[in-house]
Amino acid sequence: MTPRTFGVIGLAVMGENLALNVESRGFPIAVYNRTAAKTEEFMAIRAKDKNVQAAYSLEEFVQALERPRKILVMVKAGKPVDAVIEQLKPLLDEGDMIIDGGNSLYEDTERRTNELEATGLGFVGMGVSGGEEGALNGPSLMPGGTEAAYNELEPILTKIAAQVDDGPCVTYIGPRGAGHYVKMVHNGIEYGDMQLIAEAYDILKNALGLDHLQLHKVFADWNTTDELNSFLIEITADIFTFIDPQTDLPLVDLIFDSAGQKGTGRWTIVSSLELGVPIPTMYAAVNARVMSSYKAERVAAAKLLTGPTGKYEGDIPAFINKVRDALYCSKMCSYAQGMALLAKASAEYNYNLDLAEIARIWKGGCIIRAGFLDKIKTAFNENPSLPNLLLAPEFKQTILDRQEAWREVLAVASHLGIPVPAFSSSLDYFDSYRRANLPQNLTQAQRDYFGAHTYERTDKPRGEFFHTEWTKASEMSLQTGHTD
């Protein structure tokens, strides 16, 4: 049998769909799954009459591939990836490469890259975004590893990736764990995006009283705008039209309000704390999912803790537009935070990330694909060293023009007792970033008072540090009557 160009290990839905995507682009493939029955089912149904060779042992699988072998591993992140790698290593030859396409922690990818490259094998940690549909029809791909390994894979990856007006949604991200790091931050932005949309929905439903059909129209209209046109807004509009066949009620109203998470949002937060980059919108989104899991406590608390009630009594169509503006401003802050985190990680880990190119490959295939990513790409093309997206001329003016509406929406939500943690965190981020002076001068004074941590002075050169004996100074001031 003709040697296979590409191999896939792991036939869960994402693995199956990526395998079929590769095959549909003209590359003969081999597949293997630890459970033989799963392989048999795949071959009998989805892979029937396609250029796919099944293998029922890793030895058979490896022997079916042309050299240098290109093996995509699609198994659960963590120990299962390590287990597959250990089983593959003695079967492979120098120059063969393993591609981890799961949601692996970038630190694991760094370790695996170092270990495998020392043995002469290539390793690529590749973020894959787009869900089941994207995997089958064209995802956004974020491969990291050696550039030589990427060059070997490029003819395949550029064919299976989503295609947009300026090329395929794949690029060489950077060395070692760069691909999985970028995918992690992508997922953090995704958390923020989803929470912001949920908060807009909460306001429209519970402050304005919109029903499911009105909600559908609002989100469908928003999806036609340059600002909010995106995959997540599109599917949100669709969700409101689905009627549960058992109850004839909108299905969204019957879904339990406890959101799950798989860890990438938390990883993003941990990394931001380690690097010292504020990403409060993503913090708020992760915290909101955690709070949602306290369902029983919330139900009990709702009977004991009262708050404001009522509806918005102003101009509803005008206020809907203000919610749209608040959502867009908040989204800009969320993306600004994500890009700032990528820039800091790039410098810290020597990833040499191209932020304009990252924005470009997110334009298609992935969950956060949105029209305004083209504006982000343009902003970083015009100024690759842009310190913050909010300083780009177009984004700066847009947010300045809409901030009054943004603030009004938060005020109304607060007045009506509707929690909007991601909206609030985004506005706090904007207000903190735009202020030349923050109250942490007092924080520094407190730290020096109780711990002698020292401080810098505004009337002295930066880098000079001072300490005050605060108790003695306070006693002397009281004795002399000087309190300023």
XYZ file of C-alpha atoms in Angstrom:
484
model
C 0.000 0.000 0.000
C 1.198 3.532 -0.769
C 2.862 5.181 2.255
C 0.610 7.631 4.031
C 1.533 11.328 4.058
C 0.072 12.065 7.485
C -0.982 10.172 10.595
C -3.553 10.913 13.311
C -3.623 9.279 16.740
C -6.869 9.726 18.692
C -10.294 9.456 17.092
C -12.524 11.507 19.340
C -14.560 14.056 17.393
C -11.739 16.603 16.966
C -9.289 13.901 15.873
C -11.746 12.395 13.420
C -12.607 15.760 11.927
C -9.008 16.852 11.509
C -8.181 13.498 9.917
C -11.025 13.889 7.430
C -9.987 17.483 6.766
C -6.428 16.388 5.890
C -7.708 13.560 3.676
C -10.139 15.858 1.873
C -7.237 18.112 0.849
C -5.593 15.275 -1.062
C -3.249 13.835 1.559
C -3.543 10.074 2.207
C -3.661 9.396 5.938
C -3.272 6.651 8.521
C -5.253 6.618 11.766
C -4.910 4.855 15.101
C -6.990 4.825 18.254
C -6.196 3.002 21.491
C -9.651 1.396 21.367
C -9.878 -0.737 18.224
C -13.675 -0.601 18.183
C -13.520 3.166 17.744
C -11.200 2.775 14.757
C -13.504 0.168 13.206
C -16.520 2.439 13.641
C -14.688 5.379 12.061
C -13.583 3.290 9.080
C -17.059 1.830 8.560
C -18.938 5.120 8.653
C -17.116 8.436 8.364
C -13.988 7.198 6.569
C -15.776 4.796 4.243
C -14.478 5.066 0.646
C -11.877 7.664 1.672
C -8.102 7.497 1.342
C -7.633 6.380 4.946
C -5.631 3.428 6.245
C -6.521 2.070 9.666
C -3.877 0.695 12.004
C -4.565 -1.418 15.058
C -1.136 -1.150 16.689
C 1.304 1.728 16.945
C 3.914 -0.360 15.123
C 1.554 -0.857 12.183
C 0.616 2.834 12.285
C 4.221 4.054 12.212
C 5.167 1.661 9.413
C 2.329 3.017 7.266
C 3.764 6.554 7.203
C 6.256 8.011 4.758
C 9.397 9.618 6.159
C 9.874 12.041 7.733
C 6.792 10.898 9.570
C 4.231 13.524 10.520
C 2.033 12.362 13.401
C -0.784 14.435 14.884
C -1.665 13.408 18.448
C -5.234 14.271 19.464
C -5.623 12.874 22.962
C -6.523 14.444 26.301
C -3.982 16.986 27.509
C -1.598 16.057 30.285
C -0.401 12.545 31.103
C -2.124 10.893 28.098
C 0.033 12.983 25.729
C 3.188 11.949 27.568
C 2.083 8.305 27.457
C 1.583 8.371 23.682
C 4.946 10.083 23.160
C 6.747 7.464 25.258
C 5.133 4.689 23.226
C 6.054 6.361 19.936
C 9.682 7.284 20.676
C 11.268 3.842 20.194
C 9.357 3.374 16.925
C 10.419 6.619 15.239
C 13.515 7.649 13.312
C 15.537 10.828 13.410
C 13.693 13.692 11.739
C 10.223 12.289 12.372
C 7.882 14.733 14.091
C 5.079 14.574 16.597
C 2.408 17.285 16.603
C 0.368 17.797 19.778
C -2.919 19.338 18.631
C -4.655 19.308 22.013
C -5.103 22.056 24.576
C -1.819 21.361 26.326
C -0.285 23.692 28.877
C 2.528 25.571 27.170
C 4.971 24.617 29.927
C 4.396 20.943 29.117
C 5.060 21.746 25.467
C 8.323 23.479 26.382
C 9.421 20.373 28.282
C 8.400 17.950 25.542
C 10.124 20.025 22.865
C 13.420 20.005 24.761
C 13.219 16.281 25.503
C 12.308 15.180 21.967
C 14.629 17.463 20.061
C 17.517 16.137 22.145
C 16.771 12.704 20.657
C 16.633 13.966 17.063
C 12.831 13.991 16.849
C 10.784 17.048 15.993
C 7.955 18.276 18.183
C 5.280 20.835 17.354
C 2.783 22.117 19.908
C -0.140 23.342 17.821
C -3.150 25.218 19.092
C -6.304 24.333 17.164
C -9.391 26.538 17.403
C -12.732 26.258 15.712
C -14.516 23.453 17.493
C -15.808 20.402 15.671
C -16.931 22.307 12.578
C -13.655 24.185 12.277
C -11.610 21.002 12.620
C -13.504 19.480 9.707
C -13.822 22.476 7.399
C -10.937 24.747 8.336
C -9.681 25.755 11.798
C -7.325 28.456 12.941
C -3.980 26.767 13.594
C -1.243 28.030 15.929
C 1.863 25.819 15.512
C 4.950 26.376 17.632
C 8.259 24.523 17.556
C 11.279 24.654 15.279
C 10.807 26.606 12.080
C 12.253 23.652 10.164
C 9.477 21.401 11.500
C 6.873 23.988 10.539
C 8.301 24.194 7.010
C 7.841 20.415 6.648
C 4.219 20.717 7.771
C 3.349 23.954 5.989
C 2.043 22.394 2.724
C -0.511 20.421 4.722
C -1.364 23.041 7.359
C -1.986 25.812 4.832
C -4.464 23.556 2.998
C -6.454 22.403 6.043
C -6.632 25.823 7.770
C -9.525 28.235 7.340
C -9.054 30.542 4.366
C -9.656 34.300 4.626
C -9.123 37.233 2.282
C -5.426 37.540 3.136
C -4.444 33.885 3.300
C -4.793 30.695 5.317
C -5.397 31.005 9.064
C -2.076 29.474 10.030
C 1.405 30.858 10.521
C 4.607 29.890 12.258
C 3.982 31.218 15.755
C 7.397 30.789 17.348
C 9.739 28.352 19.107
C 8.981 25.693 21.731
C 5.678 26.354 23.520
C 4.752 29.526 21.600
C 1.863 27.910 19.723
C 0.178 26.557 22.826
C 0.827 29.815 24.682
C -0.969 31.798 21.976
C -3.824 29.262 22.004
C -4.071 29.617 25.793
C -4.412 33.394 25.538
C -6.881 32.943 22.676
C -8.989 30.877 25.069
C -8.662 33.510 27.783
C -9.997 36.127 25.354
C -12.757 33.658 24.457
C -13.745 33.408 28.130
C -13.936 37.209 28.306
C -15.924 37.474 25.092
C -18.479 34.909 26.206
C -18.944 36.519 29.625
C -19.391 39.983 28.102
C -22.065 38.634 25.756
C -23.781 36.898 28.681
C -23.845 40.163 30.638
C -25.306 42.061 27.673
C -27.984 39.340 27.425
C -28.704 39.639 31.162
C -29.248 43.389 30.861
C -31.428 43.095 27.755
C -33.551 40.353 29.294
C -33.835 41.404 32.915
C -33.482 45.191 32.748
C -35.378 45.748 29.495
C -37.655 42.683 29.541
C -36.858 41.496 25.997
C -38.221 38.074 25.041
C -36.345 35.440 23.021
C -37.507 36.755 19.642
C -36.525 40.310 20.515
C -33.181 39.065 21.791
C -32.645 37.203 18.528
C -33.322 40.363 16.544
C -30.978 42.478 18.659
C -28.069 40.058 18.358
C -28.745 39.401 14.674
C -28.695 43.159 14.061
C -25.480 43.534 16.049
C -23.889 40.834 13.930
C -24.333 43.034 10.854
C -22.245 45.849 12.359
C -18.511 46.352 11.820
C -17.994 46.472 15.578
C -19.678 43.250 16.695
C -19.784 41.022 13.627
C -18.393 37.753 14.982
C -18.925 34.026 15.337
C -19.991 34.291 18.987
C -22.579 37.012 18.296
C -23.861 34.991 15.334
C -24.391 31.788 17.329
C -25.919 33.776 20.201
C -28.575 35.108 17.830
C -29.239 31.543 16.640
C -29.545 30.191 20.184
C -32.541 32.413 20.931
C -34.532 30.914 18.044
C -34.273 27.297 19.222
C -37.520 26.072 20.790
C -37.417 22.994 22.999
C -39.701 20.365 21.382
C -40.688 18.930 24.770
C -41.947 22.159 26.337
C -42.371 24.641 23.445
C -40.201 27.041 25.448
C -36.930 28.665 24.351
C -34.290 26.052 25.118
C -31.863 28.643 26.501
C -34.310 29.338 29.341
C -34.246 25.668 30.351
C -30.458 25.326 30.549
C -28.976 25.094 34.039
C -26.997 28.275 34.803
C -23.773 26.604 35.964
C -20.978 26.996 33.407
C -18.146 24.525 32.970
C -14.503 25.154 32.141
C -11.517 23.048 31.144
C -8.701 25.080 32.650
C -7.269 27.253 29.878
C -8.865 30.394 31.326
C -7.271 29.668 34.697
C -3.909 28.997 33.017
C -4.113 32.395 31.318
C -4.716 34.107 34.645
C -1.835 32.282 36.330
C 0.508 33.294 33.513
C -0.636 36.919 33.666
C 0.109 37.027 37.397
C 3.542 35.496 36.856
C 4.343 38.031 34.125
C 2.713 40.988 35.888
C 0.211 41.831 33.156
C -3.320 42.949 34.180
C -6.120 41.039 32.416
C -9.115 41.879 34.660
C -11.792 41.098 32.063
C -10.552 37.525 31.843
C -10.273 37.302 35.647
C -13.903 38.381 35.872
C -14.990 35.836 33.265
C -13.317 32.944 35.052
C -14.679 34.108 38.414
C -18.175 34.355 36.921
C -18.022 30.704 35.864
C -16.818 29.734 39.336
C -19.619 31.740 40.968
C -22.159 30.107 38.663
C -21.147 26.706 40.061
C -22.433 27.736 43.508
C -25.991 27.127 42.365
C -27.407 25.672 45.593
C -25.896 28.448 47.695
C -27.178 31.106 45.302
C -30.696 29.694 45.386
C -30.626 29.738 49.194
C -29.095 33.228 49.315
C -31.735 34.574 46.914
C -34.344 33.929 49.609
C -32.430 35.859 52.259
C -30.449 38.617 50.541
C -32.635 41.256 48.961
C -31.600 43.831 46.398
C -33.042 46.268 43.861
C -35.958 45.219 41.682
C -37.687 46.751 38.710
C -37.069 47.449 35.046
C -35.404 50.157 33.027
C -37.932 52.912 32.377
C -36.192 54.980 29.730
C -35.964 54.860 25.923
C -35.488 51.130 25.271
C -34.289 51.291 21.619
C -31.760 53.977 22.562
C -30.570 51.973 25.551
C -30.113 48.836 23.424
C -27.673 50.845 21.314
C -25.861 51.882 24.477
C -25.545 48.250 25.529
C -24.054 47.544 22.101
C -21.533 50.349 22.625
C -20.698 49.090 26.122
C -20.162 45.590 24.773
C -17.829 46.812 22.046
C -15.791 48.995 24.419
C -15.468 46.101 26.840
C -14.428 43.733 24.029
C -11.732 46.194 22.968
C -10.363 46.159 26.510
C -10.428 42.366 26.632
C -8.478 42.047 23.374
C -6.102 44.802 24.481
C -5.361 42.800 27.634
C -4.790 39.608 25.651
C -2.435 41.296 23.191
C -0.514 42.952 26.036
C -0.075 39.540 27.677
C 1.184 38.050 24.400
C 3.658 40.907 23.989
C 5.043 40.427 27.500
C 5.294 36.644 27.097
C 7.017 37.108 23.748
C 9.708 39.241 25.368
C 10.017 37.043 28.468
C 10.202 33.700 26.659
C 11.896 34.871 23.432
C 8.922 33.796 21.325
C 9.265 36.724 18.874
C 5.507 36.803 18.347
C 4.053 38.765 15.418
C 0.881 40.227 16.933
C -0.449 41.451 13.582
C -0.090 37.976 12.103
C -1.726 36.388 15.163
C -4.708 38.713 14.766
C -4.853 37.770 11.078
C -5.001 34.003 11.662
C -7.807 34.538 14.204
C -9.977 36.125 11.486
C -11.293 32.751 10.328
C -11.947 29.295 11.689
C -11.554 30.054 15.388
C -14.143 30.700 18.091
C -13.158 34.359 18.579
C -13.159 35.186 14.866
C -14.566 38.665 14.425
C -14.641 41.464 11.906
C -12.680 43.881 14.056
C -9.646 41.556 14.154
C -8.724 43.098 10.812
C -8.479 46.451 12.613
C -6.251 44.871 15.255
C -4.026 43.441 12.519
C -3.769 46.880 10.918
C -2.953 48.540 14.254
C 0.016 46.226 14.898
C 1.173 46.348 11.279
C 1.319 50.139 11.529
C 3.052 50.032 14.915
C 4.535 46.625 15.857
C 5.741 48.035 19.192
C 2.319 49.456 20.130
C 2.267 49.160 23.952
C -1.497 48.809 24.202
C -4.245 48.358 21.633
C -6.278 51.158 23.238
C -3.623 53.631 22.050
C -4.102 52.773 18.362
C -5.775 55.814 16.742
C -8.970 54.060 15.646
C -9.536 52.194 18.894
C -8.665 55.236 20.996
C -11.228 57.418 19.244
C -13.894 54.720 19.211
C -13.700 54.166 22.939
C -13.600 57.893 23.700
C -16.719 58.435 21.591
C -18.650 55.645 23.350
C -17.508 55.813 26.934
C -20.495 57.864 28.100
C -22.889 55.129 26.919
C -20.617 52.505 28.496
C -20.740 54.249 31.863
C -24.502 54.691 31.704
C -25.053 50.985 31.069
C -22.972 50.060 34.107
C -24.819 52.619 36.235
C -28.199 51.207 35.198
C -27.046 47.640 35.839
C -25.814 48.613 39.296
C -29.024 50.484 40.085
C -31.085 47.417 39.132
C -28.827 44.923 40.912
C -27.668 43.118 37.750
C -24.085 41.852 38.112
C -21.810 42.832 35.228
C -18.330 41.836 36.440
C -16.678 41.699 33.013
C -18.217 45.000 31.862
C -17.115 46.582 35.148
C -13.617 45.112 35.014
C -13.184 46.354 31.454
C -14.193 49.892 32.403
C -11.950 49.765 35.474
C -9.092 48.673 33.217
C -9.740 51.608 30.879
C -10.012 54.103 33.727
C -6.882 52.776 35.443
C -4.846 52.759 32.228
C -5.841 56.297 31.253
C -4.949 57.853 34.649
C -1.504 59.326 35.182
C -1.849 58.881 38.957
C -3.328 55.966 40.892
C -3.749 55.640 44.697
C -0.926 53.131 45.055
C 1.223 55.896 46.521
C -0.740 55.182 49.694
C -0.196 51.438 49.211
C 3.557 52.052 49.045
C 3.421 54.190 52.185
C 1.562 51.405 54.008
C 4.082 48.788 52.844
C 6.946 50.939 54.040
C 5.164 51.628 57.357
C 4.627 47.990 58.344
C 7.421 46.262 56.430
C 10.108 48.817 55.568
C 9.670 47.955 51.880
C 10.818 51.463 50.789
C 9.321 53.752 48.157
C 10.308 56.136 45.376
C 9.517 59.860 45.480
C 7.924 62.002 42.785
C 10.447 64.783 43.442
C 13.490 62.541 43.084
C 14.941 60.541 40.143
C 13.394 57.108 39.486
C 15.443 54.292 40.963
C 16.194 56.066 44.251
C 14.474 54.372 47.177
C 13.608 55.808 50.576
C 12.417 54.564 53.946
C 10.666 56.519 56.685
C 10.366 55.748 60.404
C 6.614 56.439 60.251
C 5.826 56.107 63.967
C 8.552 58.547 65.024
C 7.597 60.937 62.225
C 3.944 60.834 63.269
C 4.789 61.454 66.941
C 6.994 64.398 66.015
C 4.291 65.883 63.781
C 1.708 65.632 66.560
C 4.073 67.202 69.094
C 4.946 70.133 66.840
C 1.477 70.544 65.419
C 2.686 69.939 61.841
C 0.352 67.411 60.201
C 1.025 68.142 56.537
